[in-house]
Coordinates of C-alpha atoms in Angstrom, one line a residue:
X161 CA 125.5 91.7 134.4
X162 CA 122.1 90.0 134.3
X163 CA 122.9 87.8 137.4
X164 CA 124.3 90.1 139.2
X165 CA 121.3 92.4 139.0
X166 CA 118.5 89.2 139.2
X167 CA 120.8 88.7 142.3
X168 CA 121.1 92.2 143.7
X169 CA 117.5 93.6 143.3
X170 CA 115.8 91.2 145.7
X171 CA 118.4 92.8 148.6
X172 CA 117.3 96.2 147.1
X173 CA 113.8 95.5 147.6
X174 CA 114.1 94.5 150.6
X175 CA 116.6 96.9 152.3
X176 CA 114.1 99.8 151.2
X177 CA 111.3 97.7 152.4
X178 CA 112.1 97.3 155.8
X179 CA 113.6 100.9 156.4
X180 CA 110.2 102.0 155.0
X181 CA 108.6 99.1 157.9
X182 CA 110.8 100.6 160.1
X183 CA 109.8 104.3 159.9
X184 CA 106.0 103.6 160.1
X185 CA 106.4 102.0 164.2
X186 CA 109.4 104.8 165.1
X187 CA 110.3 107.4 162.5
X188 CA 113.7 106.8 161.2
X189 CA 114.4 110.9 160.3
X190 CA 111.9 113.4 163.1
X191 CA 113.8 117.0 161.7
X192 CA 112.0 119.0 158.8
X193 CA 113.0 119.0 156.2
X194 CA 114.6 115.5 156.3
X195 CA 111.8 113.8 158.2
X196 CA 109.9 114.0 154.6
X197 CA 112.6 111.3 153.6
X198 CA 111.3 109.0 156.3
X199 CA 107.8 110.4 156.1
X200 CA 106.8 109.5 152.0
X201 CA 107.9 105.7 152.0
X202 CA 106.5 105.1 155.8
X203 CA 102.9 106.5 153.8
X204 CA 103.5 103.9 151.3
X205 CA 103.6 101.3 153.5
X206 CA 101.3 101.7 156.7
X207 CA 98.5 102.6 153.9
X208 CA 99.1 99.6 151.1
X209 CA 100.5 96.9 153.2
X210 CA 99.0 94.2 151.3
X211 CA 100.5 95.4 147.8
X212 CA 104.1 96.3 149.9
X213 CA 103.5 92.4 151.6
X214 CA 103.0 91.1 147.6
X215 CA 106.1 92.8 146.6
X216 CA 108.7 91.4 149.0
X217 CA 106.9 87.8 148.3
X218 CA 107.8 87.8 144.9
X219 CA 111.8 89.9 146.0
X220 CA 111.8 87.0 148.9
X221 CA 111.1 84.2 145.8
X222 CA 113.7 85.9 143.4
X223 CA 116.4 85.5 147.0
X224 CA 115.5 81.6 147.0
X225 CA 116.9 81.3 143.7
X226 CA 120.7 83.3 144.2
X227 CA 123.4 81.8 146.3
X228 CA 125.3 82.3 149.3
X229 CA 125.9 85.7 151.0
X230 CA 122.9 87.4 148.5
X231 CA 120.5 84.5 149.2
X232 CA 120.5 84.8 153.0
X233 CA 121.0 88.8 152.8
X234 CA 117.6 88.9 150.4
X235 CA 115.5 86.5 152.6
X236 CA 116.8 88.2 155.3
X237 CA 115.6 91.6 154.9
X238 CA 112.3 90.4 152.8
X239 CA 111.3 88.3 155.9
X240 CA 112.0 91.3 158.1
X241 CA 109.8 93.4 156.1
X242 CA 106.7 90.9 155.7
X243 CA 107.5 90.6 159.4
X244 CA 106.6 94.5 160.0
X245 CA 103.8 94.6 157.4
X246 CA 101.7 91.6 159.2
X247 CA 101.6 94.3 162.1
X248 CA 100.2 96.7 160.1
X249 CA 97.4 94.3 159.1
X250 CA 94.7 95.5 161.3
X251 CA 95.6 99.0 161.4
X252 CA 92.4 100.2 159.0
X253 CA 90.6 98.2 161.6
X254 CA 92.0 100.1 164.8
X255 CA 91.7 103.5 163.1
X256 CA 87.9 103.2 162.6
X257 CA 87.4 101.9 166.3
X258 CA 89.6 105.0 167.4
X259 CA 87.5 107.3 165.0
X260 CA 84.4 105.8 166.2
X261 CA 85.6 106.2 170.1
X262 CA 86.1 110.0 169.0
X263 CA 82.7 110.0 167.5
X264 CA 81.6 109.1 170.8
X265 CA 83.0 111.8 172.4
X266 CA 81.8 114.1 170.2
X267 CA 78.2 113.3 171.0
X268 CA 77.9 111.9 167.3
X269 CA 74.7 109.5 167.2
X270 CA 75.8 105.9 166.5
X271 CA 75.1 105.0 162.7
X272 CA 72.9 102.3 162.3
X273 CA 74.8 100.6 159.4
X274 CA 77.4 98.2 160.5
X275 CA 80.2 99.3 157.8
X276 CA 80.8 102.4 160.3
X277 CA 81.5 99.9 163.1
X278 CA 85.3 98.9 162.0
X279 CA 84.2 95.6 162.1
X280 CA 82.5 95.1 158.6
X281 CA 83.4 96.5 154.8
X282 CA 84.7 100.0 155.0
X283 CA 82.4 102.7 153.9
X284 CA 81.1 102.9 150.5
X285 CA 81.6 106.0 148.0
X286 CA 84.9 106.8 149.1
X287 CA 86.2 108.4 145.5
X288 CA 90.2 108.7 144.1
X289 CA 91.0 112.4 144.2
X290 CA 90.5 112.4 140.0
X291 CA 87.5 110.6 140.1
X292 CA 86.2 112.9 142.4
X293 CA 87.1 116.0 141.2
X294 CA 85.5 114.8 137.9
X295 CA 82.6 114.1 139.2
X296 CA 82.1 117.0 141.8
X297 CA 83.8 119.7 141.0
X298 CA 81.4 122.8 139.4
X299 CA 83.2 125.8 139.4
X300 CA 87.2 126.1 139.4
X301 CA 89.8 129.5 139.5
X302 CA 86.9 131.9 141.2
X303 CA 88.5 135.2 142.2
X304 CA 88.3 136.1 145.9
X305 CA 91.3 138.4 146.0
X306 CA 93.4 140.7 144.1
X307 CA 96.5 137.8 144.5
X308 CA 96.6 136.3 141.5
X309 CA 96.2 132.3 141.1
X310 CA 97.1 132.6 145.0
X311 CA 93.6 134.4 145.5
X312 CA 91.7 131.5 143.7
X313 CA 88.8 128.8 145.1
X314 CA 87.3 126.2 143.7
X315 CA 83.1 124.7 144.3
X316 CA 82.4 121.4 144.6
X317 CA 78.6 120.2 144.9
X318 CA 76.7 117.7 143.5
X319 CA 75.1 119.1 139.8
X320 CA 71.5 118.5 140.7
X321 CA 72.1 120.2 144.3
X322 CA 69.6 123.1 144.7
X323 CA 70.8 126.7 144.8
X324 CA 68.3 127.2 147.5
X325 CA 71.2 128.4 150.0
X326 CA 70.6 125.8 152.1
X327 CA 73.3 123.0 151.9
X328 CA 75.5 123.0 154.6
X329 CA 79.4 124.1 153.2
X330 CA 82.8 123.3 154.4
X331 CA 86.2 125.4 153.3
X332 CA 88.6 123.0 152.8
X333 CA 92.5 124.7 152.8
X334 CA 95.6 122.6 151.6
X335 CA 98.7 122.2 153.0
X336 CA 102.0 122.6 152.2
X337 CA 104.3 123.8 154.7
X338 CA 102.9 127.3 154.1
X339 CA 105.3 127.5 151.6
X340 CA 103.8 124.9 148.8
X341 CA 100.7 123.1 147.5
X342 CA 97.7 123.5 145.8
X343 CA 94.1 123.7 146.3
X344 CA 94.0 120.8 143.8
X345 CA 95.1 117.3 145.3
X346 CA 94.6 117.5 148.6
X347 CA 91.7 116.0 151.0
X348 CA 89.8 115.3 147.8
X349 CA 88.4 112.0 149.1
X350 CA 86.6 114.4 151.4
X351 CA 85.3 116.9 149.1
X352 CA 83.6 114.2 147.1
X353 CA 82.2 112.3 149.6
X354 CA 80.5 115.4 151.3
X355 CA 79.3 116.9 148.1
X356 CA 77.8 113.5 147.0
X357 CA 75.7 113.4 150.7
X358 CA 74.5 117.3 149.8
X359 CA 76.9 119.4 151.2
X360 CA 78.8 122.3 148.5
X361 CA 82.8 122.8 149.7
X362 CA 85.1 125.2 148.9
X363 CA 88.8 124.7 148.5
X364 CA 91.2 127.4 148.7
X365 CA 95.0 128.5 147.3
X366 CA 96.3 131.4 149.7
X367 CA 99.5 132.9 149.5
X368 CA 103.1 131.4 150.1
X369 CA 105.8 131.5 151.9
X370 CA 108.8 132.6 151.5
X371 CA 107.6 135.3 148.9
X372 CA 104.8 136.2 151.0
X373 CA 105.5 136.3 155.7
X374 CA 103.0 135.5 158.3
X375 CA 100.2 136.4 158.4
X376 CA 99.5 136.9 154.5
X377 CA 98.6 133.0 154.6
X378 CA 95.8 133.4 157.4
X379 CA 94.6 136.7 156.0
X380 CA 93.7 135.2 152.5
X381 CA 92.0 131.9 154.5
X382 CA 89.9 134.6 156.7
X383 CA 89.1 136.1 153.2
X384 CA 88.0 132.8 151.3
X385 CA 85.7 132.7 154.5
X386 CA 84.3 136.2 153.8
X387 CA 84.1 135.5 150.1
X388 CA 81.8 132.2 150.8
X389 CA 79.6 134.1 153.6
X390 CA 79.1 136.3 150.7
X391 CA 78.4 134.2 147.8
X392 CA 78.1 130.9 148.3
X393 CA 74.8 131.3 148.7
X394 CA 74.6 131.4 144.4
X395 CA 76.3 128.1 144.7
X396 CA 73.8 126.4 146.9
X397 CA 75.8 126.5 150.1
X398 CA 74.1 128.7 153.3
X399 CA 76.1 131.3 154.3
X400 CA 75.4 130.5 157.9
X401 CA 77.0 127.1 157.9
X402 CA 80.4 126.9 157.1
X403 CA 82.6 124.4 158.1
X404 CA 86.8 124.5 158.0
X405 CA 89.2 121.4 157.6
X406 CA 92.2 121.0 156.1
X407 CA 96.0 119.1 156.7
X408 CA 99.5 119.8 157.9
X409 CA 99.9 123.4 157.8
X410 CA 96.3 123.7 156.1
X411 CA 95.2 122.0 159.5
X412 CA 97.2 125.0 161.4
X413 CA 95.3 127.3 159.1
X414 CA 91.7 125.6 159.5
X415 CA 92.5 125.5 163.4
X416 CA 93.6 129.0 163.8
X417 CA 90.8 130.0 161.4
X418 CA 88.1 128.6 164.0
X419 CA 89.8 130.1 167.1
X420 CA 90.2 133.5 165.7
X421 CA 86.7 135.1 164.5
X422 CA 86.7 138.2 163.2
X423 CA 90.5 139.0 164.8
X424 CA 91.7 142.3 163.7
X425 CA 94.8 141.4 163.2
X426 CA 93.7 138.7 160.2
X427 CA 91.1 140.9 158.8
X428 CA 93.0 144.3 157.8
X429 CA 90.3 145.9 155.5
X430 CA 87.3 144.0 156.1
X431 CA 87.2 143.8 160.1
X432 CA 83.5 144.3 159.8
X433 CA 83.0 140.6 158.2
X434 CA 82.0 137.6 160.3
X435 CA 84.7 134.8 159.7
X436 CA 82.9 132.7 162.6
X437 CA 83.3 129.4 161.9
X438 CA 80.7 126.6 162.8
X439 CA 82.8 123.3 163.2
X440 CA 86.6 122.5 162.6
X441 CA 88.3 119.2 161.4
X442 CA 92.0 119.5 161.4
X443 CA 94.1 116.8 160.6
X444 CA 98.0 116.0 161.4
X445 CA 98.0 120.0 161.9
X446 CA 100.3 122.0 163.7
X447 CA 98.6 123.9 166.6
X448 CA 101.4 125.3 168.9
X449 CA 104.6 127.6 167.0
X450 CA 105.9 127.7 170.4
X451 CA 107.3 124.4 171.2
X452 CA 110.2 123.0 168.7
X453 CA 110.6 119.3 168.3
X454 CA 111.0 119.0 164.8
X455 CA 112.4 121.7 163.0
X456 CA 109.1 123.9 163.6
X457 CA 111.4 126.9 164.7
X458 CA 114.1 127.2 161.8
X459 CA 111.2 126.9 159.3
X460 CA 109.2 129.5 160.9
X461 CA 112.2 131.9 161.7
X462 CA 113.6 131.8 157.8
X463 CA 110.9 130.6 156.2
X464 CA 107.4 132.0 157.4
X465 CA 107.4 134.3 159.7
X466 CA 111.3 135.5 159.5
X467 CA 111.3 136.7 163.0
X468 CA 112.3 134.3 166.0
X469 CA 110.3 133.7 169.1
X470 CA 112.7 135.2 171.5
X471 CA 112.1 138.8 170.2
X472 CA 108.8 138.5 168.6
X473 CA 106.6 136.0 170.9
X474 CA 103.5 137.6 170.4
X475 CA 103.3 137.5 166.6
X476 CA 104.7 133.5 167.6
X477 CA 101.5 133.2 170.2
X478 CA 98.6 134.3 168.3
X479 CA 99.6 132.2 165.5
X480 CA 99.4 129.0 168.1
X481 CA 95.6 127.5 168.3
X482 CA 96.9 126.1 171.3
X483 CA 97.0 129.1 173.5
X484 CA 93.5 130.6 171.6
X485 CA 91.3 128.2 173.1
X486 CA 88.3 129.9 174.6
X487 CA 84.7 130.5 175.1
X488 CA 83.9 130.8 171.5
X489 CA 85.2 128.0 170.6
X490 CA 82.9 125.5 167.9
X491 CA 83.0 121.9 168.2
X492 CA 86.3 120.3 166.9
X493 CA 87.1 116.7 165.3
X494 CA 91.3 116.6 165.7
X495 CA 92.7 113.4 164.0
X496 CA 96.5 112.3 164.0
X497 CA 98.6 109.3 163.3
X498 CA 99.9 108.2 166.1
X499 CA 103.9 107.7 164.3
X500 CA 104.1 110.9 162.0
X501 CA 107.3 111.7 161.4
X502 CA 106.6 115.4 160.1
X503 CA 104.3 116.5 162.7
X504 CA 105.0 115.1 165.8
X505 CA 101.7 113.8 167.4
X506 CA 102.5 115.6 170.6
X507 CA 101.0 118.6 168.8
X508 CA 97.6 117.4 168.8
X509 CA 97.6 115.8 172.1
X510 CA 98.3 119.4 173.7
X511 CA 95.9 121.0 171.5
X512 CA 93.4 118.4 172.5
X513 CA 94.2 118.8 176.4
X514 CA 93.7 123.1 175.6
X515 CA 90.2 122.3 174.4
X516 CA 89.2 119.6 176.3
X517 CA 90.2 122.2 179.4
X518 CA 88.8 125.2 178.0
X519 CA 86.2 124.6 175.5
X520 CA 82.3 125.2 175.5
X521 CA 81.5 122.7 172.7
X522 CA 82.0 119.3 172.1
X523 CA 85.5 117.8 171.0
X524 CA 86.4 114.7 169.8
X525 CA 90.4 113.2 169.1
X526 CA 91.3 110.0 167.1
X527 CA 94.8 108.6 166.8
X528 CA 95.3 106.5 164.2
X529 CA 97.8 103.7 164.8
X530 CA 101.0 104.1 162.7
X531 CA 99.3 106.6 160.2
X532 CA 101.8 108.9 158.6
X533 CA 101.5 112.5 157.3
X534 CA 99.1 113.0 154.8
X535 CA 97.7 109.7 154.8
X536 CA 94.3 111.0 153.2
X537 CA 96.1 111.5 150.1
X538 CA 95.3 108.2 149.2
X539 CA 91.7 106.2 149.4
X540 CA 92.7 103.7 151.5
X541 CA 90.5 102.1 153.8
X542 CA 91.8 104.3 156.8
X543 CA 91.1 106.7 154.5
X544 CA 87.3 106.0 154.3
X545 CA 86.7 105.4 157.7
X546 CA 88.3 108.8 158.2
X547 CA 86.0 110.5 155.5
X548 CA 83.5 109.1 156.9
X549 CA 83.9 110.2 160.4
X550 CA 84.6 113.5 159.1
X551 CA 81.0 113.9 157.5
X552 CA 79.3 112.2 160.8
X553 CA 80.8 114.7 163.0
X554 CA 80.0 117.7 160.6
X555 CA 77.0 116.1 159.5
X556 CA 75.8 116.0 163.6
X557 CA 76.8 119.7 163.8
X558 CA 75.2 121.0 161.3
X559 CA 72.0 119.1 162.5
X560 CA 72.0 120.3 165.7
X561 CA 72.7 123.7 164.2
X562 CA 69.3 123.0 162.3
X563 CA 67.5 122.0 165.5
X564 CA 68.6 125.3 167.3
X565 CA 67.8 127.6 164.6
X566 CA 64.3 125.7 164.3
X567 CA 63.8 126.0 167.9
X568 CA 64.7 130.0 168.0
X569 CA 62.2 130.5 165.5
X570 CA 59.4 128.5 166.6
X571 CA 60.0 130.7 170.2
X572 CA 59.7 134.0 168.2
X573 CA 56.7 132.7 166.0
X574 CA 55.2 131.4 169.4
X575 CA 56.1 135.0 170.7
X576 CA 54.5 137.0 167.8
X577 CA 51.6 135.2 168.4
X578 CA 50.9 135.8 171.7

């Protein structure tokens, strides 16, 4: 039996090597929910290629030392695999020079140090989720509804940040399929790396799906958002700043938040709140319920909203940040990998045409080469060039927000005294 196995394992490793090789240049399985099958071992690989590489080394050793059909079977597939992975070498590289390219386009100022070029050592202080949320993490389970642990929010900030109201805050709201997840786990890279540089976040559970329809998910983001404008101050955070992000359905949710202020229709009982949102960073999000290339409508007709498009196209519209593009629109940083097999990146490229088309403030789009859905889960390099970017863009934002709100009052102080 030992043979056998010593013989058969380096096949196994790499058989599922190269169908996980495979999925990261063309996705192998595009229709929810099977695409996750494809999606989770595609991850693994276009983000660790050097650990994946190591693996079928040592699997294309063990091959060398079987015989006859298994031999040439496990060298086979192992070759095939470290083929694949080689072209994946550079991809951290490529992602920060398409993140810096959308930097540009945002208007974000160049940064002087050469680790943001994508030519040097990737940025530094990029933090593991745990570590992270060790460090950074103040406050956990606030209340900001009456919907149990769905109505909870956790603060991040640094602990000598002072709770001056003036730090600069970002909402940060998870993904999930608008039917799973956690505030906890997701975009934590982020959170840490902002609150280090001075900033206070906030991230968010909201109701679910199926228990809960559309738009009980929206309604309990647009009430985090009234619940920081009212106390984040306490925290540190100015009520005047905030920013939105999140992922997969959380980047629908940030997206939507953004293009919708103060929307009736998401604010039943506190319409007189301002949700306005100063910046939005979406990532591998869904931005338009109206077009179906993977699944999207059978999820949303028994799922989330539980009404089909055909009979109930407005509900279906104003859910679509796509078609709310418009002259209130805040700046946007929209980042997708360019081979995700859950959300297909056509989704961003016609949300990114709708506000490049129609939108007052500055946008900026990076596609990262072969990244997968939910690629920020782990800090990988891609991963810190993408955190990074993140905070630039925000960071450039809030600094012209700064400059603005400087200039307005030094033309009413001018004014007074005159």
């Amino acid at each position: 039996m030992g043979p056998v196995r010593r013989g058969t394992l380096p096949v196994l490793v790499g058989a599922l090597g190269s169908v996980a090789v495979a999925g990261v240049y063309r996705p192998l399985l595009s229709r929810w929910p099977l695409s996750v099958l494809s999606a989770v071992p595609s991850a693994i690989a276009s983000e660790t290629p050097a650990v994946l590489a190591g693996a079928h080394v040592l699997a294309g050793a063990a091959a060398l030392r079987s015989r006859g059909l298994t031999r040439v079977t496990g060298l086979a597939l192992n070759g095939a695999a470290l083929a694949g992975l080689a072209g994946l070498a550079g991809d951290a590289r490529r992602s920060a020079e398409a993140l810096e390219g959308a930097l540009r386009e945002a208007e974000v100022p160049p940064a002087g140090d050469a680790a943001h070029t994508g030519r040097s050592r990737r940025p530094a202080g990029v933090l593991s989720g745990r570590v992270a949320r060790r460090r950074y993490r103040r406050v956990a389970d606030l209340t900001y509804s009456e919907h149990g642990p769905f109505g909870t929010l956790d603060v991040w900030h640094r602990a000598d940040l002072p709770l001056d109201g003036r730090a600069p805050v970002l909402l940060q709201v998870h993904g999930g399929a608008w039917s799973t997840g956690d505030k906890v786990g997701q975009a934590e890279p982020l959170l840490g790396y902002l609150a280090e540089r001075g900033w206070v976040c906030v991230t968010v559970n909201y109701r679910l799906a199926p228990a809960r329809r559309w738009p009980a998910m929206m309604v309990d983001v647009k009430r985090a958002i009234a619940w920081t404008r009212e106390h984040i101050s306490g925290h540190g955070g100015d009520p005047d700043f905030i920013a939105i992000t999140g992922g997969s359905a959380g980047g629908h949710l940030a997206a939507l938040a953004a293009l919708s202020p103060n929307d009736p229709d998401f604010q039943p009982g506190f319409t007189e709140v301002d949700t306005t949102l100063a910046a939005a960073v979406p990532l591998y999000g869904v931005h338009d319920f109206t077009r179906d290339r993977q699944g999207l409508f059978a999820l949303l007709e028994n799922k989330i909203i539980g009404t089909t498009f055909a009979e109930d196209g407005r509900t279906w519209r104003q859910a679509s940040p796509t078609l709310r593009v418009g002259p209130r629109t805040p700046p946007f940083l929209v980042v997708h990998g360019s081979t995700d097999a859950i959300v297909g990146v056509e989704q961003s490229r016609r949300f990114v045409a709708a506000l490049r088309k129609s939108s007052p403030s500055v946008v900026g789009y990076a596609e990262l080469p072969h990244a997968q859905h939910g690629f920020d889960v782990l800090a990988t390099a891609r991963t810190a060039y993408t955190v990074d970017a993140a905070y630039r863009f925000l960071d450039s934002v809030w600094r012209r927000s700064v400059a603005a709100g400087a200039g307005e009052t030094g033309r009413s102080e001018a004014g007074v005294g005159r």
